[in-house]
Amino acid sequence: MSNDRNNPSAIVIGAGMTGIGVVIKLRNAGITRITLLEKAATPGGTWRENTYPGVACDVPSHAYTYTFAPNPGWSSLFASGAEIQGYIGKVFHEHGVDQHVHFNQQVTRCRYHDGRWQVTTATGEVYEADLLFSATGFLHQPAIPDIAGLDRFAGPRMHSARWDHSVALEGRRIGVIGTGSSAAQIIPQLIHLPGTEVTVFQRTAQWIVHTDNKPYSESDQQRFQKKPALMERIRRRSLAIFELGTTALTSQNPIYRLMHHLFAWNARRNLKARVKDPVLRAKLTPDYTFGCKRVILNGSFYDDIQRPNAHLVTEKIDHIEADGVVTADGCKHGLDVLVLATGFDASAFMRPMEFRGRDGLSIDEVWKEKISAYRSMLLPGFPNCFLMLGPNSPIGNYSVTAISEMQADYAIGLIRQWQAGTLERIEVRQGAFEQWRSMLKARVGNTIWASGCQSWYLDADGDPLTWPDSWKNWVAMMKELRIEDLVPAEQADDIKPAANPGYY
Ligand code: NA7
């Protein structure tokens, strides 16, 4: 055994909200030999990369906060991206995560070799550790739409997650492709800039729940400072609402079915009350079940899309020319700037890095037919490796901070068992992994996400990559270690990964 169980080392990939949380939790658990590898020069992950106008979190700030680092200073119910980035930076330094980080270290390869993980970066450095955490996030590879002529567009063109702040937008004709969560935040900002004409290309109408962003006054913040229980109450209340929403989307119980109808009715009522023109309203009315795609929480999109300088186009895009977008009806929409709010490749996870477990088994091989991981975190053939926010981690619109904290606790629970010698290595049994996949397959088909719409929640087969049950049941599952699902110490040397492509 080449690893040191009493004083194990860990590599965490990604200094975003999740990776930073993992480092802090590991350290609190007494695991201090930690290397945090970050591809960029600063921490922040999603919140460093998404700087588009209007970027904000659609989960209430106090519910998006780490449980161990409450923040009385949040300026509003839904914090802006810049404010969250500031919070992450503060936690990063105040909790000493900066002592572990190596910036500008883009991981290109992870390989399990001789009982340890070897991690190679683009600059050629090689790091080694007993434990590996992949905290790369799941919405980080921008999806560039396959539209004819996209590269011929002569003006500035940018994806929402790669905003070019040097592009002057005032007085320009701006086209936005997409109407998802990012677009719904960007579009109102662009419409309000002086002299802009904003053309929105909508492929699918969205369900939008009206939410006002209540500011927190200085006295609110002082009260939070003096009485942390107040923040905790807001956190719990916000999470309870998301929990209710998730259960309403997944449960067959008649009461929750009714609640689901009420959510949809409320969103439709909001659309009707705000959008007066029946033609525009019809264009904005979704034709699929509420919650099938990620529900958008927004307070101004419906008002702003009715302004005279806003133009909603629902005709399919045919192709793009140097100076505009041509739709299937032959109409050319002249543009100076093109914004692609077209989302992300949600099936990338840690890829394109090379990721290999025992005997050279590659993640591409394991995921060739289906992207999946036991409890979103463990894979047979990949010992002592934890996927943070892995497949089927999104739980409705729930806070990913809360999810990743719970995943870190689960991983630490397993590490304890490994340290105690119950496990030779932390690896899920092939049988338990298959059972997990069957369980998911049986359940996802009944969920709202499989009710017939296109969304980033779905994999290539149209199966949801979300958790198909309630938050409560997920928490109950994650609190139970179920050691019997892992390879026991006495069998550790006999078990072979199911699909061994024979590399090396
Ligand atoms: P989303 O939610 O994946 O939205 C992407 C949008 O782009 C959506 O409206 C898509 O239409 C549209 N899209 C994508 N490709 C095309 C093409 N080829 N033509 C026209 N329209 C297209 O990404 P976001 O960045 O808004 O949000 C991602 C998550 O980040 C969000 O859920 C939060 O968790 C934070 P569609 O609806 O598929 O017809």
Coordinates of C-alpha atoms and ligand atoms in Angstrom, one line a residue:
M1 CA 0.0 0.0 0.0
S2 CA 1.7 3.2 -1.2
N3 CA -0.8 5.6 0.3
D4 CA -0.8 7.0 3.8
R5 CA -4.1 6.6 5.4
N6 CA -3.2 8.4 8.7
N7 CA -2.1 11.5 6.9
P8 CA -3.5 11.2 3.3
S9 CA -3.0 13.8 0.6
A10 CA -5.7 15.1 -1.6
I11 CA -5.8 16.9 -5.0
V12 CA -8.9 19.1 -5.6
I13 CA -9.4 20.3 -9.2
G14 CA -11.1 23.6 -9.5
A15 CA -11.2 26.7 -7.2
G16 CA -14.8 27.5 -7.7
M17 CA -17.5 27.5 -5.0
T18 CA -17.4 23.7 -4.8
G19 CA -13.6 23.1 -4.8
I20 CA -13.1 25.8 -2.2
G21 CA -15.8 24.2 0.0
V22 CA -14.1 20.8 -0.4
V23 CA -10.7 22.2 0.7
I24 CA -12.2 23.8 3.8
K25 CA -14.2 20.7 4.8
L26 CA -11.2 18.3 4.2
R27 CA -9.1 20.5 6.4
N28 CA -11.7 20.6 9.1
A29 CA -11.7 16.8 9.0
G30 CA -8.0 16.8 9.6
I31 CA -6.9 16.2 6.1
T32 CA -4.4 19.0 5.6
R33 CA -2.1 17.9 2.7
I34 CA -4.2 19.4 0.0
T35 CA -3.3 20.7 -3.4
L36 CA -5.9 22.8 -5.1
L37 CA -5.3 23.1 -8.9
E38 CA -7.0 26.0 -10.7
K39 CA -6.7 26.6 -14.5
A40 CA -7.1 30.4 -14.1
A41 CA -5.2 33.0 -12.1
T42 CA -8.0 33.7 -9.7
P43 CA -10.7 31.7 -7.8
G44 CA -14.4 31.8 -8.5
G45 CA -15.3 29.3 -11.2
T46 CA -18.7 30.1 -12.7
W47 CA -18.7 33.5 -11.0
R48 CA -15.3 34.5 -12.4
E49 CA -16.2 33.4 -15.9
N50 CA -19.7 34.8 -16.2
T51 CA -19.5 38.5 -16.1
Y52 CA -22.2 39.4 -18.6
P53 CA -24.4 42.4 -17.8
G54 CA -27.1 41.5 -15.3
V55 CA -25.3 38.3 -14.1
A56 CA -26.9 37.1 -10.8
C57 CA -27.7 34.0 -8.9
D58 CA -31.2 32.7 -9.2
V59 CA -30.9 31.1 -5.7
P60 CA -31.4 33.5 -2.8
S61 CA -28.0 34.7 -1.5
H62 CA -28.4 33.3 2.1
A63 CA -29.2 29.9 0.6
Y64 CA -26.3 30.0 -1.8
T65 CA -23.9 30.7 1.1
Y66 CA -21.6 28.1 2.7
T67 CA -23.1 26.9 6.0
F68 CA -19.7 27.6 7.6
A69 CA -19.3 31.1 6.3
P70 CA -22.6 33.1 6.7
N71 CA -22.6 36.5 5.1
P72 CA -24.5 39.3 6.8
G73 CA -23.4 41.7 4.1
W74 CA -25.4 40.4 1.1
S75 CA -26.9 43.4 -0.5
S76 CA -30.1 41.8 -1.8
L77 CA -32.2 38.6 -1.9
F78 CA -30.5 37.6 -5.2
A79 CA -26.8 38.6 -5.3
S80 CA -25.1 39.8 -8.4
G81 CA -22.3 37.7 -9.9
A82 CA -19.7 40.3 -8.9
E83 CA -20.9 40.2 -5.3
I84 CA -20.8 36.4 -5.2
Q85 CA -17.3 36.5 -6.7
G86 CA -16.3 38.9 -3.9
Y87 CA -17.7 36.6 -1.3
I88 CA -15.9 33.6 -2.8
G89 CA -12.6 35.6 -2.8
K90 CA -13.1 36.5 0.9
V91 CA -13.8 33.0 2.0
F92 CA -10.8 31.8 -0.1
H93 CA -8.4 34.1 1.8
E94 CA -10.1 34.1 5.2
H95 CA -10.2 30.3 5.4
G96 CA -6.6 29.9 4.2
V97 CA -7.5 28.1 1.0
D98 CA -5.0 30.3 -0.7
Q99 CA -2.2 28.3 1.0
H100 CA -3.2 25.3 -1.0
V101 CA -3.8 26.7 -4.4
H102 CA -1.7 26.5 -7.5
F103 CA -3.1 28.9 -10.1
N104 CA -2.6 28.7 -13.9
Q105 CA -2.6 24.9 -13.6
Q106 CA -5.0 23.5 -16.1
V107 CA -5.3 19.8 -15.6
T108 CA -5.0 17.8 -18.8
R109 CA -4.7 14.4 -17.3
C110 CA -5.6 12.4 -14.2
R111 CA -4.4 8.8 -13.9
Y112 CA -4.7 6.3 -11.1
H113 CA -1.4 4.5 -10.8
D114 CA -0.1 2.2 -8.1
G115 CA -2.6 3.2 -5.5
R116 CA -2.3 7.0 -6.1
W117 CA -3.6 9.7 -8.4
Q118 CA -1.2 11.3 -10.8
V119 CA -2.4 14.6 -12.1
T120 CA -0.7 16.4 -15.0
T121 CA -1.2 20.0 -16.0
A122 CA -0.8 21.9 -19.3
T123 CA 2.5 23.3 -18.1
G124 CA 3.9 19.8 -17.6
E125 CA 3.8 19.7 -13.8
V126 CA 2.8 16.4 -12.2
Y127 CA 1.1 16.2 -8.8
E128 CA 0.4 13.1 -6.8
A129 CA -2.1 12.3 -4.1
D130 CA -4.1 9.6 -2.4
L131 CA -7.4 11.2 -2.9
L132 CA -8.8 13.1 -5.9
F133 CA -11.7 15.5 -6.1
S134 CA -13.0 16.7 -9.4
A135 CA -14.7 20.0 -8.7
T136 CA -14.7 21.3 -12.3
G137 CA -18.4 22.3 -12.3
F138 CA -20.8 21.0 -14.9
L139 CA -21.8 24.2 -16.8
H140 CA -18.4 25.4 -17.9
Q141 CA -17.9 24.5 -21.6
P142 CA -19.9 27.0 -23.7
A143 CA -22.2 25.5 -26.2
I144 CA -21.6 27.2 -29.6
P145 CA -24.7 26.7 -31.8
D146 CA -24.3 24.9 -35.1
I147 CA -25.8 27.6 -37.2
A148 CA -24.8 28.0 -40.9
G149 CA -22.7 31.1 -41.4
L150 CA -22.0 31.8 -37.7
D151 CA -18.3 32.4 -38.4
R152 CA -19.1 34.8 -41.2
F153 CA -20.6 37.4 -38.8
A154 CA -18.4 40.4 -39.2
G155 CA -19.2 42.3 -36.0
P156 CA -18.3 41.4 -32.4
R157 CA -19.7 38.0 -31.3
M158 CA -19.6 36.6 -27.8
H159 CA -20.9 33.8 -25.7
S160 CA -22.6 34.8 -22.5
A161 CA -19.9 33.1 -20.4
R162 CA -17.1 34.9 -22.4
W163 CA -18.3 38.4 -22.2
D164 CA -16.1 40.9 -24.0
H165 CA -16.3 44.1 -22.0
S166 CA -14.3 46.0 -24.6
V167 CA -17.2 45.9 -27.0
A168 CA -19.2 49.2 -27.0
L169 CA -22.9 48.4 -27.0
E170 CA -24.6 51.7 -26.7
G171 CA -26.4 52.7 -29.9
R172 CA -25.8 49.3 -31.5
R173 CA -28.1 46.8 -33.0
I174 CA -27.6 43.7 -30.8
G175 CA -28.9 40.2 -31.5
V176 CA -29.3 37.7 -28.6
I177 CA -29.7 34.0 -29.5
G178 CA -31.3 32.1 -26.6
T179 CA -33.9 32.9 -23.9
G180 CA -32.6 30.7 -21.0
S181 CA -31.6 31.8 -17.5
S182 CA -28.5 33.8 -18.8
A183 CA -30.4 35.5 -21.6
A184 CA -33.3 36.5 -19.3
Q185 CA -30.7 38.4 -17.2
I186 CA -28.8 39.9 -20.2
I187 CA -31.7 41.0 -22.4
P188 CA -33.2 43.6 -19.9
Q189 CA -29.8 45.2 -19.4
L190 CA -29.1 45.5 -23.1
I191 CA -32.6 47.0 -23.7
H192 CA -31.9 49.7 -21.2
L193 CA -28.7 50.8 -22.7
P194 CA -29.0 54.1 -24.6
G195 CA -29.8 53.8 -28.3
T196 CA -29.8 50.0 -28.5
E197 CA -32.1 47.9 -30.7
V198 CA -32.2 44.4 -29.2
T199 CA -33.4 41.5 -31.3
V200 CA -34.1 38.3 -29.3
F201 CA -34.1 35.0 -31.2
Q202 CA -36.3 32.6 -29.2
R203 CA -36.4 28.9 -30.1
T204 CA -38.5 27.9 -27.1
A205 CA -40.7 30.0 -24.9
Q206 CA -39.7 29.8 -21.2
W207 CA -41.7 29.4 -18.0
I208 CA -40.9 32.5 -16.0
V209 CA -41.7 32.9 -12.3
H210 CA -41.8 36.6 -11.3
T211 CA -39.3 37.4 -8.6
D212 CA -38.5 40.8 -7.2
N213 CA -34.9 41.3 -6.0
K214 CA -35.5 42.7 -2.5
P215 CA -32.5 44.8 -1.4
Y216 CA -31.2 44.4 2.1
S217 CA -30.8 47.7 3.9
E218 CA -27.8 48.6 6.1
S219 CA -30.0 48.0 9.1
D220 CA -31.0 44.5 7.7
Q221 CA -27.3 43.8 7.4
Q222 CA -26.6 44.9 11.0
R223 CA -29.4 42.8 12.3
F224 CA -28.0 39.8 10.4
Q225 CA -24.6 40.5 11.9
K226 CA -26.0 40.7 15.4
K227 CA -28.4 37.8 15.1
P228 CA -27.1 35.1 12.7
A229 CA -30.2 33.1 13.4
L230 CA -32.1 35.6 11.2
M231 CA -29.9 34.7 8.2
E232 CA -30.3 31.0 9.1
R233 CA -34.1 31.5 9.0
I234 CA -34.0 33.1 5.6
R235 CA -31.7 30.3 4.4
R236 CA -34.0 27.6 5.6
R237 CA -37.1 29.3 4.3
S238 CA -35.6 29.8 0.8
L239 CA -34.4 26.2 0.7
A240 CA -37.8 25.0 1.9
I241 CA -39.4 26.8 -1.1
F242 CA -37.0 25.1 -3.5
E243 CA -37.5 21.8 -1.8
L244 CA -41.2 22.1 -2.2
G245 CA -40.7 23.0 -5.9
T246 CA -38.5 20.0 -6.5
T247 CA -40.9 17.7 -4.8
A248 CA -43.8 19.1 -6.8
L249 CA -41.8 18.3 -10.0
T250 CA -40.9 14.8 -9.0
S251 CA -43.7 13.4 -6.8
Q252 CA -46.8 11.6 -8.1
N253 CA -48.6 12.4 -4.8
P254 CA -51.9 14.2 -5.7
I255 CA -51.2 17.1 -3.4
Y256 CA -47.8 17.8 -5.0
R257 CA -49.4 17.3 -8.5
L258 CA -51.9 20.0 -7.5
M259 CA -49.0 22.2 -6.3
H260 CA -47.3 21.7 -9.6
H261 CA -50.5 23.0 -11.3
L262 CA -50.6 26.0 -9.0
F263 CA -47.0 26.9 -9.9
A264 CA -47.8 26.7 -13.6
W265 CA -51.0 28.7 -13.1
N266 CA -49.2 31.4 -11.2
A267 CA -46.5 31.7 -14.0
R268 CA -49.3 31.9 -16.7
R269 CA -51.1 34.5 -14.6
N270 CA -48.0 36.6 -14.4
L271 CA -47.5 36.4 -18.2
K272 CA -51.1 37.4 -18.8
A273 CA -51.0 40.3 -16.3
R274 CA -47.7 41.7 -17.7
V275 CA -47.8 41.2 -21.4
K276 CA -50.8 43.0 -22.9
D277 CA -50.3 42.3 -26.6
P278 CA -52.0 38.9 -27.3
V279 CA -49.6 38.2 -30.3
L280 CA -46.5 38.8 -28.2
R281 CA -48.1 36.9 -25.3
A282 CA -48.8 33.9 -27.5
K283 CA -45.1 33.9 -28.6
L284 CA -44.0 33.9 -25.0
T285 CA -46.4 31.1 -23.9
P286 CA -44.6 27.8 -23.3
D287 CA -46.1 24.7 -25.0
Y288 CA -44.6 22.2 -22.6
T289 CA -45.1 21.3 -18.9
F290 CA -44.0 23.7 -16.3
G291 CA -40.6 22.7 -14.9
C292 CA -39.6 20.5 -17.8
K293 CA -36.8 23.0 -18.6
R294 CA -35.2 24.9 -15.8
V295 CA -37.7 27.5 -14.6
I296 CA -36.5 31.1 -14.9
L297 CA -36.8 33.4 -11.9
N298 CA -36.9 36.9 -13.2
G299 CA -38.6 40.2 -12.4
S300 CA -38.2 42.3 -15.5
F301 CA -38.0 40.2 -18.7
Y302 CA -41.7 40.4 -19.6
D303 CA -41.8 44.2 -19.0
D304 CA -38.6 44.9 -20.9
I305 CA -39.4 42.7 -23.9
Q306 CA -42.4 45.0 -24.6
R307 CA -40.2 48.1 -25.0
P308 CA -40.1 49.7 -28.4
N309 CA -36.4 48.9 -28.9
A310 CA -37.0 45.2 -28.1
H311 CA -37.9 42.7 -30.9
L312 CA -38.8 39.1 -30.2
V313 CA -38.2 36.8 -33.2
T314 CA -39.7 33.3 -33.0
E315 CA -39.0 32.3 -36.6
K316 CA -36.3 29.7 -36.9
I317 CA -32.8 31.0 -37.6
D318 CA -31.8 29.8 -41.1
H319 CA -28.3 31.2 -41.3
I320 CA -26.1 34.1 -40.3
E321 CA -24.5 36.6 -42.7
A322 CA -21.8 39.2 -42.1
D323 CA -24.3 41.9 -41.0
G324 CA -27.2 40.0 -39.5
V325 CA -29.3 36.9 -38.9
V326 CA -31.6 35.5 -41.6
T327 CA -34.7 33.6 -40.4
A328 CA -36.6 30.8 -42.2
D329 CA -39.2 33.3 -43.5
G330 CA -36.4 35.0 -45.5
C331 CA -36.3 38.1 -43.2
K332 CA -32.9 39.5 -42.5
H333 CA -32.4 41.0 -39.1
G334 CA -29.5 43.5 -39.4
L335 CA -27.1 43.4 -36.4
D336 CA -23.9 45.0 -35.3
V337 CA -23.2 42.7 -32.3
L338 CA -24.2 39.1 -31.7
V339 CA -24.6 37.5 -28.3
L340 CA -24.8 33.7 -27.9
A341 CA -26.7 33.0 -24.8
T342 CA -26.8 29.4 -25.9
G343 CA -25.9 27.6 -22.7
F344 CA -23.3 24.9 -22.0
D345 CA -22.3 21.4 -22.8
A346 CA -23.8 19.9 -19.6
S347 CA -22.4 16.4 -20.3
A348 CA -18.7 17.5 -20.3
F349 CA -18.1 17.4 -16.6
M350 CA -14.3 17.2 -16.2
R351 CA -13.7 16.6 -19.9
P352 CA -11.9 17.3 -22.2
M353 CA -9.2 16.3 -19.7
E354 CA -8.0 12.7 -20.0
F355 CA -9.3 10.9 -17.0
R356 CA -8.2 7.3 -16.3
G357 CA -8.8 5.0 -13.4
R358 CA -7.4 1.5 -12.7
D359 CA -5.7 -0.4 -15.5
G360 CA -6.0 2.7 -17.8
L361 CA -9.9 2.6 -17.8
S362 CA -10.9 5.9 -19.4
I363 CA -13.9 8.0 -18.4
D364 CA -14.9 8.2 -22.1
E365 CA -15.2 4.4 -22.1
V366 CA -17.2 4.2 -18.9
W367 CA -19.5 7.0 -20.2
K368 CA -19.7 5.7 -23.8
E369 CA -23.3 4.5 -23.4
K370 CA -24.5 6.5 -20.4
I371 CA -23.1 9.3 -18.3
S372 CA -23.6 8.2 -14.8
A373 CA -21.9 7.9 -11.4
Y374 CA -23.0 6.1 -8.2
R375 CA -24.7 8.8 -6.1
S376 CA -23.3 11.2 -8.7
M377 CA -19.9 10.8 -7.2
L378 CA -18.3 7.3 -7.5
L379 CA -17.3 5.1 -10.4
P380 CA -16.2 1.5 -10.5
G381 CA -12.5 1.5 -11.6
F382 CA -11.9 5.0 -10.2
P383 CA -10.8 4.4 -6.6
N384 CA -10.5 7.2 -4.1
C385 CA -11.9 9.6 -6.6
F386 CA -14.9 11.8 -6.0
L387 CA -16.9 13.7 -8.7
M388 CA -18.3 16.8 -7.2
L389 CA -21.6 17.9 -8.7
G390 CA -21.4 14.8 -11.0
P391 CA -24.2 13.4 -13.2
N392 CA -27.7 13.6 -11.6
S393 CA -26.5 16.1 -9.1
P394 CA -28.7 19.0 -10.1
I395 CA -31.8 18.8 -7.8
G396 CA -34.4 21.0 -9.4
N397 CA -33.5 24.6 -8.9
Y398 CA -31.9 23.8 -5.6
S399 CA -28.7 25.6 -4.3
V400 CA -25.6 23.8 -5.6
T401 CA -23.6 25.1 -2.6
A402 CA -25.9 23.1 -0.3
I403 CA -25.6 20.1 -2.6
S404 CA -21.8 20.2 -2.9
E405 CA -21.4 20.6 0.9
M406 CA -23.4 17.5 1.5
Q407 CA -21.4 15.6 -1.2
A408 CA -18.2 16.7 0.6
D409 CA -19.5 15.4 3.9
Y410 CA -20.4 12.0 2.2
A411 CA -16.9 11.8 0.8
I412 CA -15.4 12.5 4.2
G413 CA -17.6 9.8 5.7
L414 CA -16.2 7.3 3.2
I415 CA -12.6 8.5 3.8
R416 CA -13.0 7.8 7.5
Q417 CA -14.0 4.2 6.7
W418 CA -11.0 3.9 4.5
Q419 CA -8.8 5.3 7.2
A420 CA -10.2 2.9 9.7
G421 CA -9.4 0.0 7.3
T422 CA -13.0 -1.0 6.5
L423 CA -12.2 -0.3 2.9
E424 CA -9.0 -1.1 1.1
R425 CA -9.9 1.7 -1.3
I426 CA -13.0 3.8 -1.9
E427 CA -14.5 2.3 -4.9
V428 CA -18.1 1.4 -5.7
R429 CA -18.9 -2.2 -6.6
Q430 CA -19.9 -2.8 -10.2
G431 CA -23.1 -4.4 -9.0
A432 CA -24.1 -1.4 -6.9
F433 CA -23.3 0.9 -9.8
E434 CA -25.5 -1.1 -12.1
Q435 CA -28.3 -1.1 -9.5
W436 CA -28.0 2.7 -9.2
R437 CA -28.3 3.0 -12.9
S438 CA -31.4 0.8 -13.1
M439 CA -32.9 2.8 -10.2
L440 CA -32.3 6.0 -12.1
K441 CA -33.6 4.6 -15.4
A442 CA -36.8 3.4 -13.7
R443 CA -37.4 6.8 -12.1
V444 CA -36.3 9.4 -14.5
G445 CA -38.9 8.5 -17.0
N446 CA -41.7 9.5 -14.6
T447 CA -40.3 12.9 -13.9
I448 CA -41.3 16.2 -15.4
W449 CA -37.9 16.5 -17.1
A450 CA -38.7 13.6 -19.4
S451 CA -42.2 15.0 -20.3
G452 CA -41.1 16.2 -23.7
C453 CA -38.9 19.3 -24.0
Q454 CA -35.3 20.1 -25.0
S455 CA -33.1 21.2 -22.1
W456 CA -29.6 20.9 -20.6
Y457 CA -31.1 18.6 -18.0
L458 CA -31.2 15.8 -20.6
D459 CA -28.5 13.6 -21.9
A460 CA -28.0 12.4 -25.5
D461 CA -30.7 9.7 -25.0
G462 CA -33.1 12.3 -23.6
D463 CA -32.8 10.9 -20.1
P464 CA -32.6 13.6 -17.4
L465 CA -29.2 14.2 -15.8
T466 CA -31.0 15.5 -12.7
W467 CA -31.9 13.7 -9.4
P468 CA -35.3 12.2 -10.1
D469 CA -36.6 12.4 -6.5
S470 CA -37.1 14.9 -3.7
W471 CA -34.4 16.8 -1.9
K472 CA -35.5 15.1 1.4
N473 CA -34.8 11.6 -0.1
W474 CA -31.5 12.7 -1.6
V475 CA -30.4 14.0 1.8
A476 CA -31.5 10.8 3.5
M477 CA -29.5 8.8 0.9
M478 CA -26.4 10.9 1.2
K479 CA -26.4 10.6 5.0
E480 CA -26.3 6.8 4.8
L481 CA -22.9 5.6 3.8
R482 CA -24.0 2.1 2.6
I483 CA -20.6 0.6 2.9
E484 CA -21.9 -2.6 1.5
D485 CA -22.1 -0.8 -1.9
L486 CA -18.4 -0.4 -1.9
V487 CA -15.6 -2.9 -2.6
P488 CA -14.8 -4.4 0.8
A489 CA -11.2 -4.7 2.0
E490 CA -11.0 -8.5 1.6
Q491 CA -12.0 -8.5 -2.1
A492 CA -10.1 -5.4 -3.1
D493 CA -7.5 -7.2 -5.2
D494 CA -10.0 -9.5 -7.0
I495 CA -12.4 -7.0 -8.4
K496 CA -11.8 -5.9 -11.9
P497 CA -13.5 -2.9 -13.5
A498 CA -16.3 -4.1 -15.9
A499 CA -15.1 -2.4 -19.0
N500 CA -11.3 -2.6 -19.3
P501 CA -10.2 -1.3 -22.7
G502 CA -6.7 -2.6 -22.2
Y503 CA -4.8 0.6 -22.4
Y504 CA -1.2 0.6 -21.1
Ligands
NA7_1 P1 -29.6 27.4 -21.2 O1 -30.6 27.4 -20.1 O2 -29.2 26.1 -21.7 O3 -30.3 28.2 -22.4 C1 -29.7 28.2 -23.7 C2 -30.7 29.0 -24.6 O4 -30.1 29.0 -25.9 C3 -32.0 28.3 -24.8 O5 -33.0 29.3 -24.9 C4 -31.9 27.6 -26.1 O6 -33.1 27.3 -26.7 C5 -31.0 28.5 -26.9 N1 -30.3 27.9 -27.9 C6 -29.3 27.0 -27.9 N2 -28.9 26.6 -29.1 C7 -29.7 27.3 -30.0 C8 -29.7 27.3 -31.4 N3 -28.9 26.6 -32.1 N4 -30.6 28.1 -31.9 C9 -31.5 28.9 -31.2 N5 -31.5 28.9 -29.8 C10 -30.6 28.1 -29.2 O7 -28.3 28.2 -20.8 P2 -28.2 29.5 -19.9 O8 -26.8 29.9 -20.0 O9 -29.2 30.4 -20.1 O10 -28.4 28.9 -18.5 C11 -27.6 27.8 -18.0 C12 -27.7 27.6 -16.5 O11 -26.8 28.5 -15.9 C13 -29.0 27.9 -15.9 O12 -30.0 26.9 -16.0 C14 -28.6 28.2 -14.5 O13 -28.5 27.0 -13.8 C15 -27.4 28.9 -14.6 P3 -34.0 26.1 -26.3 O14 -34.7 26.5 -25.1 O15 -33.1 24.9 -26.1 O16 -34.9 25.9 -27.4

